[in-house]
Coordinates of N, CA and C in Angstrom, one line a residue:
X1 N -86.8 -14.3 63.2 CA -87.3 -13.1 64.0 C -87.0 -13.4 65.5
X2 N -86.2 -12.5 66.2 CA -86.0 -12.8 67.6 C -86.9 -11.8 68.6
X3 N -87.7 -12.8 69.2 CA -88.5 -12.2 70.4 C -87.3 -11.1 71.4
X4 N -87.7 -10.5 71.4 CA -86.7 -9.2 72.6 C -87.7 -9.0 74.0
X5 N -87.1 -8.5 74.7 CA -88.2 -8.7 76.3 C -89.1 -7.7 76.3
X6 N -89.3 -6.6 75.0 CA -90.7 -5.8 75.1 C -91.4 -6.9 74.4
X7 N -91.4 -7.9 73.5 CA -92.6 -8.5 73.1 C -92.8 -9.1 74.1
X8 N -91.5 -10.0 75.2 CA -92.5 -10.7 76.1 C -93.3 -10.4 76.8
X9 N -92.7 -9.2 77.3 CA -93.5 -8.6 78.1 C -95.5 -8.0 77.6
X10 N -95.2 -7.5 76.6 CA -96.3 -7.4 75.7 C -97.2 -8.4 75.5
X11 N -96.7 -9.7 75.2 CA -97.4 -11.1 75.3 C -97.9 -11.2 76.6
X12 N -97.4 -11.6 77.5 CA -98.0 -11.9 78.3 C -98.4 -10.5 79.4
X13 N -98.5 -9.3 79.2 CA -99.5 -8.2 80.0 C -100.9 -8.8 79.2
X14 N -100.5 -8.9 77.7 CA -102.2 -9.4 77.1 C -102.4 -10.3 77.8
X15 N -101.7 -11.2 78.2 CA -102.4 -12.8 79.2 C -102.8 -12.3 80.2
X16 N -102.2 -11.3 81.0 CA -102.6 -10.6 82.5 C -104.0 -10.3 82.3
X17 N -104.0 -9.5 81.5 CA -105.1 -8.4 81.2 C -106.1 -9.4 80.8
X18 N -106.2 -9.9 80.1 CA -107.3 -10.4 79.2 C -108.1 -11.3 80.1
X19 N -107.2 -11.9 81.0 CA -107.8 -13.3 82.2 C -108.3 -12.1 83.3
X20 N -108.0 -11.0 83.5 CA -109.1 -10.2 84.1 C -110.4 -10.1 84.6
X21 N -110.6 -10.1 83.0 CA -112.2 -10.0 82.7 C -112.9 -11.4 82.9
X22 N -113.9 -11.0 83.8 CA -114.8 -12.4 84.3 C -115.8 -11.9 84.5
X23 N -116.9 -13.0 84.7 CA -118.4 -12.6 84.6 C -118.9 -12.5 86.8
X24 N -118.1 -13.2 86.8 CA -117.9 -13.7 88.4 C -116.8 -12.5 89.4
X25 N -117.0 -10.9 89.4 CA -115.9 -10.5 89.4 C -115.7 -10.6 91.3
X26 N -116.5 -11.1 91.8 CA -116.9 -11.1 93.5 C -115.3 -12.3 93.7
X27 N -115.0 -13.2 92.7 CA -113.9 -14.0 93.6 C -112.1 -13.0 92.9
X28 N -111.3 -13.6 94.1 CA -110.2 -12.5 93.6 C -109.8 -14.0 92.2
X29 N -108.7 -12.7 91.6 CA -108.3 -12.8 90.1 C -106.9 -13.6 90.2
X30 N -106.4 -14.8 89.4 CA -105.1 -14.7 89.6 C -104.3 -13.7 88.9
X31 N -103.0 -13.9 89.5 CA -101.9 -13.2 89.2 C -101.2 -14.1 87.5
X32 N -100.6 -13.5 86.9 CA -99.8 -13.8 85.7 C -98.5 -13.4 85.9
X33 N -97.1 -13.9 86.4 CA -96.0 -13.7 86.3 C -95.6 -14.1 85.1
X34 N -94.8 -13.8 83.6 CA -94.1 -14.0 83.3 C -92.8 -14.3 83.5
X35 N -92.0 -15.7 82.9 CA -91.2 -16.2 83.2 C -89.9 -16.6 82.3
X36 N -90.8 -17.0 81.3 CA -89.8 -17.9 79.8 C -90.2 -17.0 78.5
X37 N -89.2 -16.8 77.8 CA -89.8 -16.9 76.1 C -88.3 -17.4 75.5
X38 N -88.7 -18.2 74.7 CA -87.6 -18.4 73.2 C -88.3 -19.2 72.5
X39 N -87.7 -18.4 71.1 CA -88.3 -19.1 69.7 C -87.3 -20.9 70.1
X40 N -88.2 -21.6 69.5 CA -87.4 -23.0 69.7 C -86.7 -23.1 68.5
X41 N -85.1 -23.1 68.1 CA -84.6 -22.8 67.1 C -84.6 -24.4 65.8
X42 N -85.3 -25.3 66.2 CA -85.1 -26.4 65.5 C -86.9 -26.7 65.1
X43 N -87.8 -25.6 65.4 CA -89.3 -25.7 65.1 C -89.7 -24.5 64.3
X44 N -89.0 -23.9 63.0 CA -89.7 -22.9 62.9 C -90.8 -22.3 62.2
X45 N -90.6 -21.5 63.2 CA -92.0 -20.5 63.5 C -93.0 -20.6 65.1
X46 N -92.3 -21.7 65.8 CA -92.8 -21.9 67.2 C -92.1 -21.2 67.9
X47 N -92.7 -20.8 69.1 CA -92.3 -20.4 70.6 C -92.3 -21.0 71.9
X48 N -91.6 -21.3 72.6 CA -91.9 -21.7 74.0 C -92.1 -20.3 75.3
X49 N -93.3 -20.1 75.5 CA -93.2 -18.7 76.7 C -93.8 -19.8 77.8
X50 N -93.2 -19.4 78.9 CA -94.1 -20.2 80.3 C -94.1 -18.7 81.5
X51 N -95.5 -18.9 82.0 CA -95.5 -18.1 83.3 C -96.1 -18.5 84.1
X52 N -96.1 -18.3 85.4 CA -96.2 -18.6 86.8 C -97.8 -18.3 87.1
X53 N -98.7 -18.9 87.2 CA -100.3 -18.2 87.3 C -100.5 -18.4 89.1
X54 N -100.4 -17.7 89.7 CA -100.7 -17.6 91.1 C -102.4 -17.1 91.4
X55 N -103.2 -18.4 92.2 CA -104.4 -18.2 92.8 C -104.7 -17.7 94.0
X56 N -105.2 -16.6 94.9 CA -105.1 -16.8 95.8 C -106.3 -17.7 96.7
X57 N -106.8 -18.0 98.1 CA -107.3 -18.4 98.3 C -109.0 -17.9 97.5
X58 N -109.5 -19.3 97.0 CA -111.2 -19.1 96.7 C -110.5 -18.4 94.9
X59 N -109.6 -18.3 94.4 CA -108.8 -17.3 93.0 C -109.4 -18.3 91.8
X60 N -109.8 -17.2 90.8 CA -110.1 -18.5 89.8 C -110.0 -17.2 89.1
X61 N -109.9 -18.1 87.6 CA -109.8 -17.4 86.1 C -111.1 -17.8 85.4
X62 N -111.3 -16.8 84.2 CA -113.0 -16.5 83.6 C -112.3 -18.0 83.1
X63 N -113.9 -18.2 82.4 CA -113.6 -19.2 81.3 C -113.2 -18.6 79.9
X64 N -112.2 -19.9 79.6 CA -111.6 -19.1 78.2 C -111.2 -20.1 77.3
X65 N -110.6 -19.7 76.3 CA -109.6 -20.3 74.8 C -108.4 -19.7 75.1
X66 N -107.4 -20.3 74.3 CA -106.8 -19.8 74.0 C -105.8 -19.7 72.8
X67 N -104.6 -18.6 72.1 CA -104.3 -19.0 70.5 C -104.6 -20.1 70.5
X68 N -105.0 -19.9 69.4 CA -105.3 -21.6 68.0 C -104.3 -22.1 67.7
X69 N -102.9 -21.7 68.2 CA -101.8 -22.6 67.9 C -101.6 -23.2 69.0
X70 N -101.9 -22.8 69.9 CA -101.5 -23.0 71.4 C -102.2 -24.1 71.9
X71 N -100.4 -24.9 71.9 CA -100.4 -26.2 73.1 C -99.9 -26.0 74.0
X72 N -100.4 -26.4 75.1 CA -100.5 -25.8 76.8 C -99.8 -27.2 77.6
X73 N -98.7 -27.3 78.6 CA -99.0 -27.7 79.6 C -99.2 -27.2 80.6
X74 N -100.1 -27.4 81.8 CA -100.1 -27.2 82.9 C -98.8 -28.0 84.1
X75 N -98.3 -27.5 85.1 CA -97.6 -28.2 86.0 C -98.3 -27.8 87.7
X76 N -98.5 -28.2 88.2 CA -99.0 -28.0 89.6 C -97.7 -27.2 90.6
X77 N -97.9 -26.2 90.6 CA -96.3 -26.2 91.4 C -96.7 -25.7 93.2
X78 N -97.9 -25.8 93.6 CA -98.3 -25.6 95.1 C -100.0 -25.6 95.2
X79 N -100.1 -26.5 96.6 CA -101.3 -26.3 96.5 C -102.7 -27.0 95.2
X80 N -103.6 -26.7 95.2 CA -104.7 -27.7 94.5 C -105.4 -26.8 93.1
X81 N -105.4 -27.6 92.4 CA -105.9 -26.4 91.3 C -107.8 -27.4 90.6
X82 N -109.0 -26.7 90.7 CA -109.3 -27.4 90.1 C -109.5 -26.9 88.6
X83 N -109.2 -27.6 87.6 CA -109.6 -27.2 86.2 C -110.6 -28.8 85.3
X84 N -111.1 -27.9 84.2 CA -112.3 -28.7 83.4 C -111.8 -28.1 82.2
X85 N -111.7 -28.9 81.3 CA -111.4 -28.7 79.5 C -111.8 -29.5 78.7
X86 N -112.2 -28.4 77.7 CA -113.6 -29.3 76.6 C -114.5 -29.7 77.0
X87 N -115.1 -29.1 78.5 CA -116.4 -30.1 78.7 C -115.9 -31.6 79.4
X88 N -114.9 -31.6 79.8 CA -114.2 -32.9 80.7 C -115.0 -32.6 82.1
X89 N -115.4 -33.5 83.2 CA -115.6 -33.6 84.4 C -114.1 -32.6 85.3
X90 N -115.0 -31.4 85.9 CA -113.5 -31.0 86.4 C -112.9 -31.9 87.5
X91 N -111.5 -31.9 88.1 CA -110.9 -32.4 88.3 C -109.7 -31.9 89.0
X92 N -109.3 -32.1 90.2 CA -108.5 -31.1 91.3 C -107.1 -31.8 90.9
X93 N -106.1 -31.7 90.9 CA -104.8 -31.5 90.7 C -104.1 -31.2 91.5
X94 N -103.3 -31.8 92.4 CA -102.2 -31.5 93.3 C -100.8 -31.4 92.8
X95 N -100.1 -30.7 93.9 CA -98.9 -29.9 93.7 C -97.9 -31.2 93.2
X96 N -97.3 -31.0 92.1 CA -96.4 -32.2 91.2 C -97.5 -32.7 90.3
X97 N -98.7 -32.9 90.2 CA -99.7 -32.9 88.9 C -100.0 -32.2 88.1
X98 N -100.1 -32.8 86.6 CA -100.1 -31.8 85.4 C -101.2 -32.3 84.5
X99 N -101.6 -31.4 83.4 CA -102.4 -31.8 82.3 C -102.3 -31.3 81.3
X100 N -102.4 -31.0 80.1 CA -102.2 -30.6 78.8 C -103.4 -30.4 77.9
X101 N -103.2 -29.1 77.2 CA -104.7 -28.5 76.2 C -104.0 -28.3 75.0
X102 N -105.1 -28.8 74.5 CA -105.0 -28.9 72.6 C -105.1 -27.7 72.1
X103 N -104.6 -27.6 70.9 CA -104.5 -25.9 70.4 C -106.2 -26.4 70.3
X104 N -106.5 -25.1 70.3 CA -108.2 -24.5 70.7 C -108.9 -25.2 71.6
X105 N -108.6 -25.6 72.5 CA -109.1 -26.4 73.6 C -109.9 -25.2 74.4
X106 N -111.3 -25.7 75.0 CA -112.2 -24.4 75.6 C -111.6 -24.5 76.8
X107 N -110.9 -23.8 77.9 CA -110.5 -24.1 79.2 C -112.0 -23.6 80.2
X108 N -113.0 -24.7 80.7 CA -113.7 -23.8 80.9 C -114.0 -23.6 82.8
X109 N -113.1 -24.3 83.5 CA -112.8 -24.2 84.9 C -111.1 -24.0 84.9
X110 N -110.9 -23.1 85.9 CA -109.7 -23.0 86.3 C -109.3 -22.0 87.6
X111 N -109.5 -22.6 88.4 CA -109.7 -21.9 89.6 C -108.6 -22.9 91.1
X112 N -108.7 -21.6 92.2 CA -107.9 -22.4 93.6 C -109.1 -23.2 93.6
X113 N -108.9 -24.9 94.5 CA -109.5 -25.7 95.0 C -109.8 -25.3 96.8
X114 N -108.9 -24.3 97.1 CA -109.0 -23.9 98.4 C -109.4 -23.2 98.7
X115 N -110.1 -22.9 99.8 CA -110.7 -21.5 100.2 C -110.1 -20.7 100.9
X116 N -108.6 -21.5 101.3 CA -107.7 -21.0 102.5 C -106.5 -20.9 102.2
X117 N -106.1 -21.5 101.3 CA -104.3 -21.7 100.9 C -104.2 -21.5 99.5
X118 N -102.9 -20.5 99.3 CA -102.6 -20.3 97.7 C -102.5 -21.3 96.8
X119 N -102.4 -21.7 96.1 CA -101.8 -22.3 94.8 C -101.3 -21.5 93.4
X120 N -100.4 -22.3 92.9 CA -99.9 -21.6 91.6 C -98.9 -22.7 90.9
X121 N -99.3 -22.6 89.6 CA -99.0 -23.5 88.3 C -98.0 -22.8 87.4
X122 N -97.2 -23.9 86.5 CA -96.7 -23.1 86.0 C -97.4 -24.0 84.4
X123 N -97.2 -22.3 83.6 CA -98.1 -22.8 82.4 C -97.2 -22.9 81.0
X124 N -96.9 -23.5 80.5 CA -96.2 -23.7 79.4 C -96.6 -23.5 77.9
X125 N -96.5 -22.8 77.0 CA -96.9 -22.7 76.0 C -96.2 -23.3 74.3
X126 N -96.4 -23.5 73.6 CA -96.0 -24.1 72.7 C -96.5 -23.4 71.6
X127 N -96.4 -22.0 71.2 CA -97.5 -21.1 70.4 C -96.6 -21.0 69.1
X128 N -97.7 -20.2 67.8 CA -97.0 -19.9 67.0 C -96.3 -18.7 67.4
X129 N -94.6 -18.3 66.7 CA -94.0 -17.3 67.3 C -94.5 -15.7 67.0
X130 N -95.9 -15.6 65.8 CA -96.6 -14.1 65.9 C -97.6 -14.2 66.8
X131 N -97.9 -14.9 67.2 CA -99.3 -15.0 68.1 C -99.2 -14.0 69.4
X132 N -99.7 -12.8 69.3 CA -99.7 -11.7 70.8 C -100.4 -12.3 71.8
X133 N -101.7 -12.6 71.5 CA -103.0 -12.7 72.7 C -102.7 -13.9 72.7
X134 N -102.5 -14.5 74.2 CA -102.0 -15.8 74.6 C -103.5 -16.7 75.2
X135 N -104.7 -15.5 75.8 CA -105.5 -15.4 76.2 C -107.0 -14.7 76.0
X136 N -107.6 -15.7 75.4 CA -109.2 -14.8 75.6 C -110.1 -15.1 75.9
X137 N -110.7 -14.3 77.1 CA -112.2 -14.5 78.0 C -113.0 -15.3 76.9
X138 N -114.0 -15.9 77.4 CA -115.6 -16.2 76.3 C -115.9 -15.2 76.5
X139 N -116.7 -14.9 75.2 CA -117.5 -13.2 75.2 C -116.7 -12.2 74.4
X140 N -114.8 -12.6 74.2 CA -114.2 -11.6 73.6 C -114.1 -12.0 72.0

C-alpha cells in the first residue's frame, strides 16, 4: 500500500491538531510542519514520517503518548528543548542533541527551554504504515 501526500498530509494535520489541545492553553502552542513520509520498503508494514516541531519563545506541547507502534527520535535542530519521558528527570537538550521514545512511551514534558529564543526539532517516526493519529493529548 503506497502512502500518497493526502494521507500525509492527513497524518500529520492529526499530529497538528491533536498537540493543540492543552490543559495550560495561556503558553503559545508549537507549530507541526510536515516533512517526510515513506513506507520503508525492506520493513513491511513500517513507515518513516518526520516533521519539523517549531516552539516559539516560553512554546510547549500538552503532555502526551503516542501510536503504540511508534518509535520516535528526537533531533535538536535550534535552540534548547526541555523534554521528560516516562517519568525521567526532565532534561534540556541543545541544538545537535537528540533522544529517543519507546513505542508507548508517556512523553510527559516537552516544551521551549527559552523564554526569548525559538527552538525547533525534527521528529522522526518509525510507525506502523495504518496508524493515522501520530499524536494524543492525556485525557483523549
Amino acid at each position: 500500500m503506497k502512502f500518497t501526500k493526502l494521507a500525509l498530509s492527513a497524518s500529520l494535520i492529526l499530529l497538528c491538531l491533536t498537540s493543540q489541545a492543552s490543559d495550560n492553553e495561556k503558553r503559545p502552542h508549537e507549530t507541526v510542519t510536515p516533512n517526510f513520509m515513506r513506507e520503508i520498503p525492506n520493513i513491511p508494514g513500517k513507515s518513516m514520517i518526520t516533521a519539523v516541531v517549531t516552539y516559539p519563545p516560553k512554546g510547549a506541547s500538552p503532555s502526551h503518548h503516542h501510536a503504540k507502534s511508534a518509535f520516535i527520535y528526537a533531533f535538536v535542530l535550534e535552540g534548547e528543548i526541555r523534554s521528560s519521558v516516562d517519568g525521567s528527570a526532565p532534561r534540556i537538550y541543545k541544538a545537535g542533541e537528540s533522544w529517543y521514545e519507546d513505542p508507548g512511551a508517556h512523553h510527559t514534558v516537552s516544551e521551549n527551554a527559552s523564554d526569548s529564543k525559538p527552538a525547533r526539532l525534527l521528529a522522526v517516526f518509525i510507525v506502523d504504515t495504518g496508524d493515522k493519529q501520530l499524536t494524543v493529548p492525556d485525557g483523549q
